[in-house]
């Protein structure tokens, strides 16, 4: 299955939306039934293609949120009001509708459950999506690498998958998650309330001697800042894999 | 809204689909050698700009152009002048 996911020519296929879950006011998870799906790895993405009646096409990439084990393929999409594609996916698409997509795509930004290195996941906003596929995959793996997550959101209400992340942590299987909020300081909040910085990364990240596998995903400025901070801890740049979403949280929306 | 070019920078993951249309195997795990500085990087680590009429791929070490891809009118134009060598696994 895993090998099949990396092979073969990319073809467009239609998936039927079978479930829609609102994660935050601007973010929804879309679950698709894809009969032709060859299987995927945690961290991969799909390309979505919309075709207008006049033939105009718009194409965007979205990370896969579901782990390889799941029956449906889930995308979690942030609605960008000036976007061409995301306002259709989050707002117009209904259960039973069909969507054209191709995938799985990518082989660099992937994590396999058999990788036993300590795992460090650093997420900015909707950059948590491919990292959530990794956490979900990890939760069903027979042997679980110890994992730490640093997740930056604007406000409490903007934290995607908040309750599910709490449940994963409560399973007490070697996962710890640290949140930071950049635009709000809620009463009783125990996480950080500032942008990611050197002191925060030093507290959360594995010591250099642990040689962790690191995945960083989010808007481009966030990813660049986080990767620089990790290199500042003397991490080998080759341990760090990054995925940039561009300036707005998604590649053009 | 004016944005810094650097904020629009993507990485090689963003062209995995485009390269998948052209090559028979997954290409973000391929290793490319920069013709300018000799740095070897996985395609997943290169810098990608998609705002140009085509897609421009730059070396993360020296920022020289590695690759340009233009798709249009049913054809592809693939300029690999900046890549000395591409190494990838058999499919």
Short mmCIF file of N, CA and C in Angstrom, two decimals, chain A residues 2-184:
data_model
loop_
_atom_site.label_atom_id
_atom_site.label_comp_id
_atom_site.label_asym_id
_atom_site.label_seq_id
_atom_site.Cartn_x
_atom_site.Cartn_y
_atom_site.Cartn_z
N UNK A 2 1.82 1.29 0.95
CA UNK A 2 2.65 2.48 1.06
C UNK A 2 3.44 2.70 -0.23
N UNK A 3 3.94 1.63 -0.80
CA UNK A 3 4.71 1.75 -2.02
C UNK A 3 3.80 2.17 -3.17
N UNK A 4 2.61 1.59 -3.21
CA UNK A 4 1.68 1.94 -4.27
C UNK A 4 1.37 3.44 -4.25
N UNK A 5 1.38 4.01 -3.01
CA UNK A 5 1.03 5.42 -2.88
C UNK A 5 2.07 6.32 -3.55
N UNK A 6 3.26 5.81 -3.76
CA UNK A 6 4.32 6.63 -4.35
C UNK A 6 4.47 6.37 -5.84
N UNK A 7 3.73 5.43 -6.36
CA UNK A 7 3.94 5.01 -7.74
C UNK A 7 2.77 5.39 -8.64
N UNK A 8 3.02 5.28 -9.92
CA UNK A 8 1.92 5.40 -10.86
C UNK A 8 1.68 6.82 -11.31
N UNK A 9 1.07 6.98 -12.46
CA UNK A 9 0.78 8.30 -13.00
C UNK A 9 -0.39 8.89 -12.24
N UNK A 10 -0.36 10.21 -12.17
CA UNK A 10 -1.41 10.92 -11.46
C UNK A 10 -2.61 11.08 -12.36
N UNK A 11 -3.75 10.56 -11.93
CA UNK A 11 -4.95 10.75 -12.73
C UNK A 11 -6.01 11.48 -11.91
N UNK A 12 -6.85 12.27 -12.59
CA UNK A 12 -7.94 12.94 -11.89
C UNK A 12 -9.05 11.94 -11.63
N UNK A 13 -9.68 12.05 -10.48
CA UNK A 13 -10.81 11.19 -10.15
C UNK A 13 -11.85 12.00 -9.38
N UNK A 14 -13.08 11.48 -9.36
CA UNK A 14 -14.13 12.16 -8.60
C UNK A 14 -14.37 11.45 -7.29
N UNK A 15 -14.49 12.23 -6.23
CA UNK A 15 -14.83 11.70 -4.93
C UNK A 15 -16.15 12.29 -4.48
N UNK A 16 -16.93 11.48 -3.76
CA UNK A 16 -18.21 11.97 -3.24
C UNK A 16 -18.03 12.40 -1.79
N UNK A 17 -18.52 13.59 -1.49
CA UNK A 17 -18.45 14.07 -0.11
C UNK A 17 -19.44 13.27 0.74
N UNK A 18 -18.92 12.56 1.74
CA UNK A 18 -19.79 11.73 2.57
C UNK A 18 -20.03 12.33 3.96
N UNK A 19 -19.15 13.25 4.37
CA UNK A 19 -19.35 13.87 5.68
C UNK A 19 -18.63 15.21 5.71
N UNK A 20 -19.23 16.17 6.40
CA UNK A 20 -18.65 17.49 6.53
C UNK A 20 -18.66 17.87 8.00
N UNK A 21 -17.49 18.19 8.55
CA UNK A 21 -17.39 18.53 9.97
C UNK A 21 -16.82 19.94 10.10
N UNK A 22 -17.55 20.82 10.78
CA UNK A 22 -17.03 22.17 11.01
C UNK A 22 -16.08 22.13 12.20
N UNK A 23 -14.83 22.49 11.94
CA UNK A 23 -13.80 22.41 12.98
C UNK A 23 -13.69 23.73 13.74
N UNK A 24 -13.71 24.85 13.01
CA UNK A 24 -13.69 26.19 13.60
C UNK A 24 -14.62 27.02 12.71
N UNK A 25 -14.87 28.29 13.07
CA UNK A 25 -15.76 29.11 12.23
C UNK A 25 -15.31 29.19 10.76
N UNK A 26 -14.00 29.05 10.50
CA UNK A 26 -13.52 29.22 9.13
C UNK A 26 -12.97 27.93 8.51
N UNK A 27 -12.98 26.85 9.27
CA UNK A 27 -12.31 25.63 8.84
C UNK A 27 -13.26 24.44 8.90
N UNK A 28 -13.26 23.63 7.85
CA UNK A 28 -14.10 22.43 7.85
C UNK A 28 -13.29 21.24 7.35
N UNK A 29 -13.66 20.05 7.86
CA UNK A 29 -13.08 18.81 7.35
C UNK A 29 -14.08 18.16 6.40
N UNK A 30 -13.58 17.76 5.24
CA UNK A 30 -14.41 17.16 4.20
C UNK A 30 -13.96 15.72 4.02
N UNK A 31 -14.89 14.79 4.20
CA UNK A 31 -14.57 13.37 4.08
C UNK A 31 -15.09 12.85 2.74
N UNK A 32 -14.18 12.27 1.94
CA UNK A 32 -14.56 11.82 0.60
C UNK A 32 -14.48 10.31 0.45
N UNK A 33 -15.43 9.78 -0.28
CA UNK A 33 -15.37 8.39 -0.72
C UNK A 33 -14.70 8.38 -2.09
N UNK A 34 -13.52 7.75 -2.17
CA UNK A 34 -12.74 7.73 -3.41
C UNK A 34 -12.50 6.27 -3.81
N UNK A 35 -13.36 5.71 -4.66
CA UNK A 35 -13.26 4.29 -5.01
C UNK A 35 -11.93 3.91 -5.67
N UNK A 36 -11.27 4.89 -6.32
CA UNK A 36 -10.03 4.61 -7.04
C UNK A 36 -8.79 4.93 -6.20
N UNK A 37 -8.98 5.24 -4.92
CA UNK A 37 -7.85 5.69 -4.09
C UNK A 37 -6.84 4.56 -3.88
N UNK A 38 -5.54 4.80 -4.18
CA UNK A 38 -4.53 3.73 -4.04
C UNK A 38 -3.95 3.63 -2.64
N UNK A 39 -4.39 4.47 -1.70
CA UNK A 39 -3.77 4.53 -0.37
C UNK A 39 -2.79 5.68 -0.32
N UNK A 40 -2.48 6.15 0.90
CA UNK A 40 -1.56 7.28 1.00
C UNK A 40 -0.70 7.16 2.24
N UNK A 41 0.23 8.08 2.37
CA UNK A 41 1.09 8.17 3.55
C UNK A 41 0.76 9.46 4.29
N UNK A 42 0.97 9.45 5.60
CA UNK A 42 0.70 10.65 6.40
C UNK A 42 1.63 11.77 5.96
N UNK A 43 1.05 12.92 5.62
CA UNK A 43 1.83 14.07 5.17
C UNK A 43 1.60 14.41 3.70
N UNK A 44 1.02 13.49 2.95
CA UNK A 44 0.80 13.75 1.52
C UNK A 44 -0.39 14.69 1.31
N UNK A 45 -0.53 15.18 0.07
CA UNK A 45 -1.64 16.08 -0.23
C UNK A 45 -2.35 15.65 -1.51
N UNK A 46 -3.41 16.36 -1.83
CA UNK A 46 -4.11 16.16 -3.10
C UNK A 46 -4.18 17.49 -3.82
N UNK A 47 -4.37 17.45 -5.13
CA UNK A 47 -4.74 18.64 -5.89
C UNK A 47 -6.24 18.57 -6.16
N UNK A 48 -6.91 19.67 -5.93
CA UNK A 48 -8.35 19.77 -6.20
C UNK A 48 -8.53 20.65 -7.43
N UNK A 49 -9.44 20.24 -8.34
CA UNK A 49 -9.67 21.03 -9.56
C UNK A 49 -11.15 21.38 -9.68
N UNK A 50 -11.43 22.67 -9.80
CA UNK A 50 -12.81 23.12 -10.05
C UNK A 50 -12.89 23.59 -11.50
N UNK A 51 -13.96 23.21 -12.17
CA UNK A 51 -14.16 23.63 -13.56
C UNK A 51 -15.46 24.42 -13.67
N UNK A 52 -15.35 25.65 -14.15
CA UNK A 52 -16.55 26.49 -14.33
C UNK A 52 -17.28 26.09 -15.61
N UNK A 53 -18.51 26.57 -15.75
CA UNK A 53 -19.31 26.20 -16.93
C UNK A 53 -18.64 26.63 -18.22
N UNK A 54 -17.87 27.74 -18.17
CA UNK A 54 -17.20 28.21 -19.39
C UNK A 54 -15.86 27.52 -19.63
N UNK A 55 -15.54 26.51 -18.79
CA UNK A 55 -14.31 25.76 -18.98
C UNK A 55 -13.14 26.25 -18.16
N UNK A 56 -13.28 27.42 -17.51
CA UNK A 56 -12.19 27.94 -16.68
C UNK A 56 -11.93 26.98 -15.52
N UNK A 57 -10.64 26.69 -15.30
CA UNK A 57 -10.28 25.76 -14.23
C UNK A 57 -9.39 26.42 -13.19
N UNK A 58 -9.63 26.08 -11.93
CA UNK A 58 -8.76 26.52 -10.84
C UNK A 58 -8.32 25.29 -10.07
N UNK A 59 -7.02 25.26 -9.78
CA UNK A 59 -6.43 24.09 -9.11
C UNK A 59 -5.74 24.53 -7.83
N UNK A 60 -5.96 23.79 -6.72
CA UNK A 60 -5.29 24.10 -5.47
C UNK A 60 -4.87 22.79 -4.79
N UNK A 61 -3.83 22.89 -3.95
CA UNK A 61 -3.38 21.73 -3.18
C UNK A 61 -3.95 21.80 -1.77
N UNK A 62 -4.39 20.64 -1.25
CA UNK A 62 -4.85 20.55 0.13
C UNK A 62 -4.26 19.31 0.79
N UNK A 63 -3.79 19.50 2.02
CA UNK A 63 -3.20 18.38 2.75
C UNK A 63 -4.26 17.38 3.17
N UNK A 64 -3.87 16.12 3.20
CA UNK A 64 -4.75 15.06 3.66
C UNK A 64 -4.68 15.01 5.19
N UNK A 65 -5.85 15.02 5.84
CA UNK A 65 -5.91 15.03 7.30
C UNK A 65 -6.09 13.63 7.87
N UNK A 66 -6.64 12.73 7.06
CA UNK A 66 -6.93 11.39 7.57
C UNK A 66 -5.69 10.51 7.50
N UNK A 67 -5.58 9.55 8.41
CA UNK A 67 -4.44 8.63 8.37
C UNK A 67 -4.67 7.56 7.30
N UNK A 68 -3.60 6.86 6.92
CA UNK A 68 -3.74 5.83 5.88
C UNK A 68 -4.78 4.76 6.23
N UNK A 69 -5.02 4.54 7.53
CA UNK A 69 -5.90 3.46 7.96
C UNK A 69 -7.38 3.74 7.70
N UNK A 70 -7.74 5.01 7.54
CA UNK A 70 -9.16 5.35 7.49
C UNK A 70 -9.83 4.97 6.18
N UNK A 71 -11.14 4.76 6.27
CA UNK A 71 -11.91 4.37 5.09
C UNK A 71 -12.08 5.55 4.13
N UNK A 72 -12.34 6.75 4.69
CA UNK A 72 -12.54 7.93 3.85
C UNK A 72 -11.27 8.77 3.83
N UNK A 73 -11.12 9.53 2.77
CA UNK A 73 -9.99 10.47 2.68
C UNK A 73 -10.49 11.85 3.10
N UNK A 74 -9.89 12.40 4.15
CA UNK A 74 -10.35 13.68 4.69
C UNK A 74 -9.40 14.81 4.31
N UNK A 75 -9.97 15.93 3.88
CA UNK A 75 -9.22 17.17 3.69
C UNK A 75 -9.76 18.16 4.70
N UNK A 76 -8.87 18.92 5.34
CA UNK A 76 -9.34 19.99 6.22
C UNK A 76 -8.96 21.30 5.56
N UNK A 77 -9.96 22.13 5.29
CA UNK A 77 -9.77 23.31 4.44
C UNK A 77 -10.13 24.58 5.21
N UNK A 78 -9.24 25.57 5.12
CA UNK A 78 -9.52 26.88 5.71
C UNK A 78 -10.12 27.77 4.63
N UNK A 79 -11.26 28.38 4.95
CA UNK A 79 -11.91 29.27 4.00
C UNK A 79 -11.18 30.61 3.94
N UNK A 80 -10.69 30.96 2.76
CA UNK A 80 -10.06 32.27 2.56
C UNK A 80 -11.05 33.09 1.75
N UNK A 81 -11.52 34.21 2.33
CA UNK A 81 -12.64 34.93 1.72
C UNK A 81 -12.35 35.40 0.30
N UNK A 82 -11.06 35.70 0.01
CA UNK A 82 -10.73 36.15 -1.34
C UNK A 82 -10.19 35.00 -2.19
N UNK A 83 -10.37 33.76 -1.72
CA UNK A 83 -9.87 32.61 -2.46
C UNK A 83 -10.77 32.22 -3.60
N UNK A 84 -10.24 31.45 -4.54
CA UNK A 84 -11.02 30.99 -5.69
C UNK A 84 -11.66 29.64 -5.42
N UNK A 85 -11.03 28.83 -4.58
CA UNK A 85 -11.47 27.45 -4.40
C UNK A 85 -12.03 27.19 -3.00
N UNK A 86 -11.34 27.71 -1.97
CA UNK A 86 -11.76 27.37 -0.60
C UNK A 86 -13.17 27.84 -0.24
N UNK A 87 -13.65 29.01 -0.73
CA UNK A 87 -15.04 29.38 -0.39
C UNK A 87 -16.06 28.41 -0.97
N UNK A 88 -15.70 27.74 -2.06
CA UNK A 88 -16.60 26.72 -2.59
C UNK A 88 -16.57 25.46 -1.72
N UNK A 89 -15.36 25.07 -1.29
CA UNK A 89 -15.23 23.84 -0.49
C UNK A 89 -15.85 24.02 0.89
N UNK A 90 -15.64 25.21 1.48
CA UNK A 90 -16.19 25.48 2.82
C UNK A 90 -17.30 26.50 2.64
N UNK A 91 -18.51 26.03 2.45
CA UNK A 91 -19.63 26.95 2.29
C UNK A 91 -20.63 26.50 1.24
N UNK A 92 -20.13 25.94 0.14
CA UNK A 92 -21.06 25.55 -0.93
C UNK A 92 -21.17 24.04 -1.12
N UNK A 93 -20.05 23.34 -1.02
CA UNK A 93 -20.06 21.89 -1.27
C UNK A 93 -20.91 21.19 -0.20
N UNK A 94 -21.79 20.29 -0.64
CA UNK A 94 -22.71 19.61 0.28
C UNK A 94 -22.49 18.09 0.21
N UNK A 95 -22.88 17.43 1.29
CA UNK A 95 -22.81 15.96 1.32
C UNK A 95 -23.55 15.41 0.11
N UNK A 96 -22.91 14.49 -0.60
CA UNK A 96 -23.49 13.92 -1.81
C UNK A 96 -22.93 14.53 -3.08
N UNK A 97 -22.33 15.75 -2.96
CA UNK A 97 -21.70 16.38 -4.13
C UNK A 97 -20.41 15.66 -4.48
N UNK A 98 -20.02 15.79 -5.76
CA UNK A 98 -18.76 15.20 -6.22
C UNK A 98 -17.72 16.29 -6.42
N UNK A 99 -16.46 15.93 -6.14
CA UNK A 99 -15.36 16.87 -6.30
C UNK A 99 -14.24 16.16 -7.07
N UNK A 100 -13.62 16.92 -8.01
CA UNK A 100 -12.54 16.33 -8.81
C UNK A 100 -11.20 16.57 -8.12
N UNK A 101 -10.46 15.51 -7.92
CA UNK A 101 -9.14 15.65 -7.31
C UNK A 101 -8.19 14.56 -7.82
N UNK A 102 -6.91 14.76 -7.52
CA UNK A 102 -5.91 13.74 -7.86
C UNK A 102 -4.95 13.59 -6.69
N UNK A 103 -4.43 12.38 -6.53
CA UNK A 103 -3.49 12.14 -5.44
C UNK A 103 -3.40 10.67 -5.13
N UNK A 104 -2.67 10.28 -4.10
CA UNK A 104 -1.93 11.18 -3.22
C UNK A 104 -0.69 11.72 -3.90
N UNK A 105 -0.24 12.91 -3.45
CA UNK A 105 0.88 13.61 -4.07
C UNK A 105 1.94 13.90 -3.03
N UNK A 106 3.20 13.74 -3.43
CA UNK A 106 4.32 14.09 -2.56
C UNK A 106 4.93 12.86 -1.91
N UNK A 107 6.23 12.90 -1.67
CA UNK A 107 6.91 11.79 -1.02
C UNK A 107 7.98 12.26 -0.05
N UNK A 108 8.24 13.56 -0.07
CA UNK A 108 9.28 14.14 0.79
C UNK A 108 8.73 14.42 2.19
N UNK A 109 7.59 15.10 2.25
CA UNK A 109 7.00 15.52 3.53
C UNK A 109 6.06 14.42 4.02
N UNK A 110 6.62 13.25 4.33
CA UNK A 110 5.79 12.13 4.80
C UNK A 110 6.44 11.50 6.03
N UNK A 111 5.59 10.96 6.90
CA UNK A 111 6.08 10.26 8.08
C UNK A 111 5.46 8.87 8.12
N UNK A 112 6.32 7.89 8.37
CA UNK A 112 5.87 6.50 8.45
C UNK A 112 5.88 6.05 9.92
N UNK A 113 4.86 5.32 10.32
CA UNK A 113 4.73 4.90 11.71
C UNK A 113 5.89 4.05 12.20
N UNK A 114 6.60 3.42 11.27
CA UNK A 114 7.73 2.57 11.66
C UNK A 114 8.98 3.38 12.02
N UNK A 115 8.95 4.69 11.72
CA UNK A 115 10.09 5.55 12.04
C UNK A 115 10.13 5.73 13.56
N UNK A 116 11.16 5.21 14.21
CA UNK A 116 11.15 5.24 15.68
C UNK A 116 11.94 6.41 16.27
N UNK A 117 12.38 7.34 15.43
CA UNK A 117 13.03 8.54 15.98
C UNK A 117 11.99 9.37 16.74
N UNK A 118 12.41 10.09 17.81
CA UNK A 118 11.48 11.02 18.44
C UNK A 118 10.94 11.99 17.39
N UNK A 119 9.66 12.34 17.53
CA UNK A 119 8.99 13.13 16.52
C UNK A 119 8.72 14.53 17.08
N UNK A 120 9.02 15.55 16.28
CA UNK A 120 8.68 16.92 16.65
C UNK A 120 7.86 17.52 15.52
N UNK A 121 6.65 17.95 15.84
CA UNK A 121 5.76 18.55 14.84
C UNK A 121 5.52 20.00 15.23
N UNK A 122 5.73 20.91 14.29
CA UNK A 122 5.55 22.33 14.56
C UNK A 122 4.55 22.88 13.55
N UNK A 123 3.42 23.37 14.05
CA UNK A 123 2.31 23.77 13.18
C UNK A 123 1.96 25.23 13.38
N UNK A 124 1.73 25.94 12.28
CA UNK A 124 1.17 27.28 12.33
C UNK A 124 -0.19 27.25 11.65
N UNK A 125 -1.26 27.54 12.42
CA UNK A 125 -2.61 27.60 11.85
C UNK A 125 -3.01 26.31 11.17
N UNK A 126 -3.49 26.42 9.91
CA UNK A 126 -3.96 25.22 9.21
C UNK A 126 -2.81 24.32 8.78
N UNK A 127 -1.58 24.74 9.07
CA UNK A 127 -0.43 23.86 8.85
C UNK A 127 -0.49 22.61 9.72
N UNK A 128 -1.42 22.58 10.65
CA UNK A 128 -1.58 21.40 11.51
C UNK A 128 -2.17 20.22 10.73
N UNK A 129 -2.76 20.48 9.57
CA UNK A 129 -3.53 19.42 8.89
C UNK A 129 -2.69 18.18 8.53
N UNK A 130 -1.58 18.33 7.79
CA UNK A 130 -0.82 17.11 7.48
C UNK A 130 -0.17 16.50 8.73
N UNK A 131 0.09 17.35 9.74
CA UNK A 131 0.68 16.85 10.99
C UNK A 131 -0.36 16.05 11.77
N UNK A 132 -1.65 16.41 11.60
CA UNK A 132 -2.71 15.65 12.26
C UNK A 132 -2.82 14.26 11.64
N UNK A 133 -2.60 14.17 10.33
CA UNK A 133 -2.58 12.83 9.71
C UNK A 133 -1.49 11.98 10.35
N UNK A 134 -0.35 12.61 10.65
CA UNK A 134 0.76 11.88 11.30
C UNK A 134 0.37 11.45 12.71
N UNK A 135 -0.27 12.36 13.48
CA UNK A 135 -0.66 12.03 14.86
C UNK A 135 -1.73 10.93 14.88
N UNK A 136 -2.66 11.01 13.94
CA UNK A 136 -3.70 9.97 13.86
C UNK A 136 -3.08 8.63 13.47
N UNK A 137 -2.14 8.67 12.54
CA UNK A 137 -1.44 7.46 12.12
C UNK A 137 -0.65 6.88 13.30
N UNK A 138 0.02 7.76 14.03
CA UNK A 138 0.80 7.32 15.19
C UNK A 138 -0.09 6.65 16.23
N UNK A 139 -1.30 7.19 16.43
CA UNK A 139 -2.16 6.68 17.50
C UNK A 139 -2.60 5.24 17.22
N UNK A 140 -2.55 4.81 15.96
CA UNK A 140 -2.94 3.42 15.68
C UNK A 140 -1.74 2.54 15.36
N UNK A 141 -0.53 3.11 15.49
CA UNK A 141 0.68 2.31 15.22
C UNK A 141 0.97 1.40 16.42
N UNK A 142 1.45 0.19 16.17
CA UNK A 142 1.75 -0.72 17.27
C UNK A 142 2.88 -0.20 18.17
N UNK A 143 3.90 0.39 17.55
CA UNK A 143 5.00 0.97 18.32
C UNK A 143 4.96 2.47 18.11
N UNK A 144 4.86 3.22 19.19
CA UNK A 144 4.69 4.67 19.05
C UNK A 144 5.96 5.43 19.42
N UNK A 145 6.51 6.14 18.43
CA UNK A 145 7.64 7.02 18.72
C UNK A 145 7.17 8.13 19.65
N UNK A 146 8.01 8.53 20.61
CA UNK A 146 7.62 9.67 21.45
C UNK A 146 7.46 10.92 20.57
N UNK A 147 6.43 11.71 20.87
CA UNK A 147 6.13 12.83 19.98
C UNK A 147 5.84 14.10 20.77
N UNK A 148 6.36 15.21 20.28
CA UNK A 148 6.06 16.52 20.85
C UNK A 148 5.53 17.42 19.74
N UNK A 149 4.52 18.22 20.09
CA UNK A 149 3.89 19.11 19.12
C UNK A 149 3.92 20.53 19.66
N UNK A 150 4.30 21.47 18.81
CA UNK A 150 4.16 22.89 19.12
C UNK A 150 3.21 23.47 18.07
N UNK A 151 2.08 24.01 18.55
CA UNK A 151 1.00 24.39 17.63
C UNK A 151 0.61 25.83 17.93
N UNK A 152 0.82 26.70 16.93
CA UNK A 152 0.52 28.12 17.07
C UNK A 152 -0.79 28.46 16.36
N UNK A 153 -1.72 29.07 17.10
CA UNK A 153 -3.00 29.51 16.53
C UNK A 153 -3.22 30.97 16.89
N UNK A 154 -4.15 31.61 16.19
CA UNK A 154 -4.42 33.01 16.52
C UNK A 154 -5.15 33.11 17.86
N UNK A 155 -6.29 32.43 17.95
CA UNK A 155 -7.12 32.48 19.16
C UNK A 155 -7.53 31.07 19.54
N UNK A 156 -8.11 30.95 20.74
CA UNK A 156 -8.60 29.65 21.22
C UNK A 156 -9.59 29.04 20.21
N UNK A 157 -10.48 29.88 19.69
CA UNK A 157 -11.51 29.39 18.77
C UNK A 157 -10.92 28.95 17.43
N UNK A 158 -9.69 29.40 17.13
CA UNK A 158 -9.06 29.04 15.86
C UNK A 158 -8.29 27.72 15.93
N UNK A 159 -8.19 27.12 17.11
CA UNK A 159 -7.43 25.86 17.23
C UNK A 159 -8.22 24.74 16.53
N UNK A 160 -7.65 24.22 15.48
CA UNK A 160 -8.30 23.14 14.72
C UNK A 160 -8.05 21.82 15.46
N UNK A 161 -9.04 20.95 15.50
CA UNK A 161 -8.94 19.62 16.13
C UNK A 161 -8.68 19.70 17.64
N UNK A 162 -9.09 20.78 18.31
CA UNK A 162 -8.67 20.97 19.71
C UNK A 162 -9.06 19.80 20.60
N UNK A 163 -10.33 19.38 20.50
CA UNK A 163 -10.80 18.31 21.40
C UNK A 163 -10.14 16.97 21.07
N UNK A 164 -9.98 16.71 19.78
CA UNK A 164 -9.34 15.44 19.40
C UNK A 164 -7.88 15.40 19.86
N UNK A 165 -7.20 16.53 19.75
CA UNK A 165 -5.81 16.59 20.23
C UNK A 165 -5.76 16.34 21.74
N UNK A 166 -6.71 16.93 22.47
CA UNK A 166 -6.78 16.68 23.92
C UNK A 166 -6.96 15.19 24.21
N UNK A 167 -7.80 14.53 23.41
CA UNK A 167 -8.04 13.09 23.62
C UNK A 167 -6.78 12.28 23.32
N UNK A 168 -6.07 12.67 22.25
CA UNK A 168 -4.83 11.95 21.90
C UNK A 168 -3.81 12.08 23.02
N UNK A 169 -3.73 13.28 23.61
CA UNK A 169 -2.78 13.50 24.71
C UNK A 169 -3.20 12.67 25.93
N UNK A 170 -4.53 12.62 26.18
CA UNK A 170 -5.05 11.91 27.35
C UNK A 170 -4.79 10.40 27.27
N UNK A 171 -4.54 9.90 26.07
CA UNK A 171 -4.23 8.46 25.93
C UNK A 171 -2.91 8.11 26.60
N UNK A 172 -2.11 9.17 26.90
CA UNK A 172 -0.91 8.98 27.70
C UNK A 172 0.07 7.97 27.07
N UNK A 173 0.28 8.11 25.77
CA UNK A 173 1.15 7.15 25.08
C UNK A 173 2.42 7.81 24.55
N UNK A 174 2.86 8.87 25.22
CA UNK A 174 4.13 9.48 24.82
C UNK A 174 3.99 10.70 23.93
N UNK A 175 2.76 11.26 23.88
CA UNK A 175 2.52 12.47 23.10
C UNK A 175 2.32 13.66 24.02
N UNK A 176 3.04 14.76 23.76
CA UNK A 176 2.73 15.99 24.48
C UNK A 176 2.52 17.10 23.45
N UNK A 177 1.55 17.98 23.74
CA UNK A 177 1.20 19.05 22.82
C UNK A 177 1.25 20.38 23.57
N UNK A 178 1.97 21.34 23.00
CA UNK A 178 2.06 22.67 23.57
C UNK A 178 1.42 23.66 22.60
N UNK A 179 0.45 24.41 23.11
CA UNK A 179 -0.22 25.42 22.28
C UNK A 179 0.36 26.79 22.55
N UNK A 180 0.36 27.64 21.51
CA UNK A 180 0.58 29.05 21.75
C UNK A 180 -0.47 29.82 20.96
N UNK A 181 -0.97 30.92 21.56
CA UNK A 181 -1.96 31.78 20.92
C UNK A 181 -1.31 33.13 20.66
N UNK A 182 -1.46 33.64 19.43
CA UNK A 182 -0.74 34.87 19.08
C UNK A 182 -1.62 36.11 19.18
N UNK A 183 -2.95 35.95 19.29
CA UNK A 183 -3.80 37.15 19.29
C UNK A 183 -4.80 37.18 20.44
N UNK A 184 -4.58 36.32 21.45
CA UNK A 184 -5.56 36.27 22.53
C UNK A 184 -4.88 35.71 23.77
#
